[in-house]
Amino acid sequence: MKKFSYILIMLFALSWGCNDDSFLDREPTNILIDSQVWNDKALILSIVADLYDRIPEYQTIQNWWNYVDFDEGFGSASGDYWRHKNNDWGYGEWGLWNYDLIREVNLFIQKAESELTDGLEPADKARFIGEGRFIRATLYFELVKRMGGVPLILEPLTYDFSGDATYLQYPRAKESEVYDFVLSELDEIKNDLPNDVNVKGRATRGLVLAMESRVALYAASIAKYGATTPTVTLPGGEVGISASLADAYYTKALSAAEELINSGTYSLYQENPDDLSQNFADLFVKKANNKEVIFVKDFKLQSGKVQPFTVQNQPWSGAEDLEGGRLNPSLNLVQSFEKLDNTFEPFQTMSGADHIYFDSPADMFDGRDARLKGTVIIPGSKFKGKDLDIWAGYMLADGSIITGDTYGARKELPDGTVAQVVGLDGPINSLEFSAQSGFYCRKYMDPATGSGQRGLNSEVWWVRYRLGEVYLNAAEAAFELGQPSKAAGYLNVVRSRAGFTIDLTASDVTFDRIVHERKVELAFEGHELWDMKRWRLAHVVWNGEAVSLTTDPGKADAVSTRVYGLWPYKYYEPGSPNDGKYVFQQVLPVEVTGADRFRLGNYYSYIGDDIRNNNPQIVKNPNQ
Amino acid sequence: MIKLRLLIISVIVAGFLFSCGYDNYDEPGSSFQGRIVYQGEPINVSYNDVFFQLWEPGWELNYSIDVTIGQDGSFSALLFDSSYKLIIPAAQGPFRNLINSETGSDTILINLSGSTTNFDIEVEPYYMVRNPQFSASGRNVTGTFQAEKIITDAGARDIERVNLYVGKTQFVDFRTNVVSAEIGGGDIADPNAISMTVTVPDLTPTQNYVYARIGIKISGVEDMIFSPVQKVDL
């Protein structure tokens, strides 16, 4: 009987000992449910921040190696020499098929539009919806740039487990339809977004206009220049835009760009008018009072979100860690910077049979576009207050060369003394981190102390849109619409910031000028591939022929398949007035053995067999 | 006892040695070889550039077998015995595909059982390089040829340029040459007597022969058509 009562007491204790509702129904600590999230501005912001962060990009400061895939730079790192040894790019390169992310964005838009967010201020609700649609438009823009027309999926699709998924298979839209969709989305959300120059990380009205001008310009030039490559089209219009649409797109590009320029919200970065090269470099690294930058991917020190561009590319002689110097701008790019009298000239190293002698290697680069020294660290300049040491060796009077194979190697000179025979930054062929093209990169390099340490990294932001590009978009659109004087006006705004005092006139503006201005203004900003594609110049400029460097850098279709370097040497001839001066030599770095060839099939990336097996309605891209 | 252990070990070893035959799939064993031809004459192209696809119907997922055509127009692939559909993708090669009488399209059906070594695929090139002749005098290499226009209907295309390529190895085209000569399509006076000369620079390491080849670039067509590669003694 006693036993029985114990059991009874135990049973009562177990049954009533705790309140099930409060004990078992716990708020999860690792999951937030819809009703919690969508009433809280801060939580919605964290979702949209994650989506902003996942916008796919190709060349950015977070993957420097993609800058050397083409002719802008040489990759001075053992693991990247292959980029200069290959000939062809695979058809799948820079391809994208990110419908998983698009589904997430569609879900975001659906929920932001639903009654879940009715608790928010109407303006906040509209802004979040607008941001979701902006991100979706950006994703489709990224897709159409790479793949051509893609299926336009505008709501989250769900499988019903019926065993038949054909109702989820959508055909590719026309290329022009995707561009039209992006443009119409941007038009519709424009007024829901703030017009604030200080908002750089989120969508703003200024950003929408800047993006409209870029998107419309891409569509317009594909329509116009696509006519030169008739085989890069598909009969269904998935690839290729009718030439008759070009003018409408150019008009759109011009009007969007002008609306932004004339709004006065943004202005070119002009904080340091005394040193225009420094000013141009600051444009990318100074966050305070920067009215030119429109949209960025931002970074912050000691927050876990930092970027290693400065660590990877800092000059070796002053490196704060055991790496650096990877991205070496090519002579192909460097010689494209004009002289201040608006003329083009490759660097002259010889005068007749004799060398041209320079007191300092920096003298070679004087009298050129201020953007040169703002984009490239040249021999004889400084970074973070330290002198660079870029010289490839001693050149004797008979032309023979004394050099070493380590940074700052020491060897015996003909007079018997032992001295340093090569710069601490090289250039030395096949020695990684040395300036194998003779140059280091300056754009986006963080001048802050410690930015070159792996433990710290840099908080310099990645600029996705800035006003300088919008001016060039306006110039290009105006030029294509037969308004060369207007085009010259916009070009001159950008060029006077680069130190040019002689304005271009309407008759100076040519297609080559437009192409060239974008090349030098927007180097290392991730534009090169898309620009070359939309002008249908890629297969002409990168045609696979191993030719020497062009002597006409202002020519848009000059072949540029291999990256060249320009090496300074110290001249050695005791007793001669030229002893100790610098001479230059154009070189092809020994690691450059291939010649880039952009095949017609590269214009639109390969759509994988797995994708087409899952959805037989997807047609292949041409020439693959 | 020792004998028994030895026996067991030898059985295990024998098992290892012979089990591979059970574990593994057979490798493809049928050779499929042939050429891309026009009226029996091979179409010479640049290496690694022109390919066709073989599709094996009947599977749930389809992946093509890409077969690349060599410089002399030949190809070879090791395949399983089966029936395949052969497709030359549009815009591949300096030629047009012919309509196959069996399928009514440019798809060609292939029934592979055992090796096939002389499967010629007939196509229609825009041009043919006829009678290529190479000669050397000193370090000058001269190539002469006739450009015969094959397609003369509405799909006819002009010559964009003709080139004489000279290279150090048997792989000679616009990528791997040491020197080349070029005549623009508009500057060709007589397509039946085109002659180009190049001066071969000093080669390192020294070699007293080069390989020469003539190519025609057809406007609007990515791949060039070539003459056979010929060795020329200097």
CSV table of C-alpha atoms in Angstrom, one decimal, chain A residues 82 158 369 381 391 395 508 556 614:
chain,number,residue,atom,x,y,z
A,82,TRP,CA,48.4,30.7,-65.8
A,158,THR,CA,7.1,26.4,-55.2
A,369,ASP,CA,46.8,62.6,-67.4
A,381,SER,CA,57.0,57.5,-56.5
A,391,TRP,CA,64.4,49.2,-61.2
A,395,MET,CA,72.6,48.6,-67.9
A,508,ASP,CA,37.4,65.8,-81.3
A,556,ALA,CA,39.7,51.4,-79.7
A,614,ASN,CA,16.2,20.3,-66.0
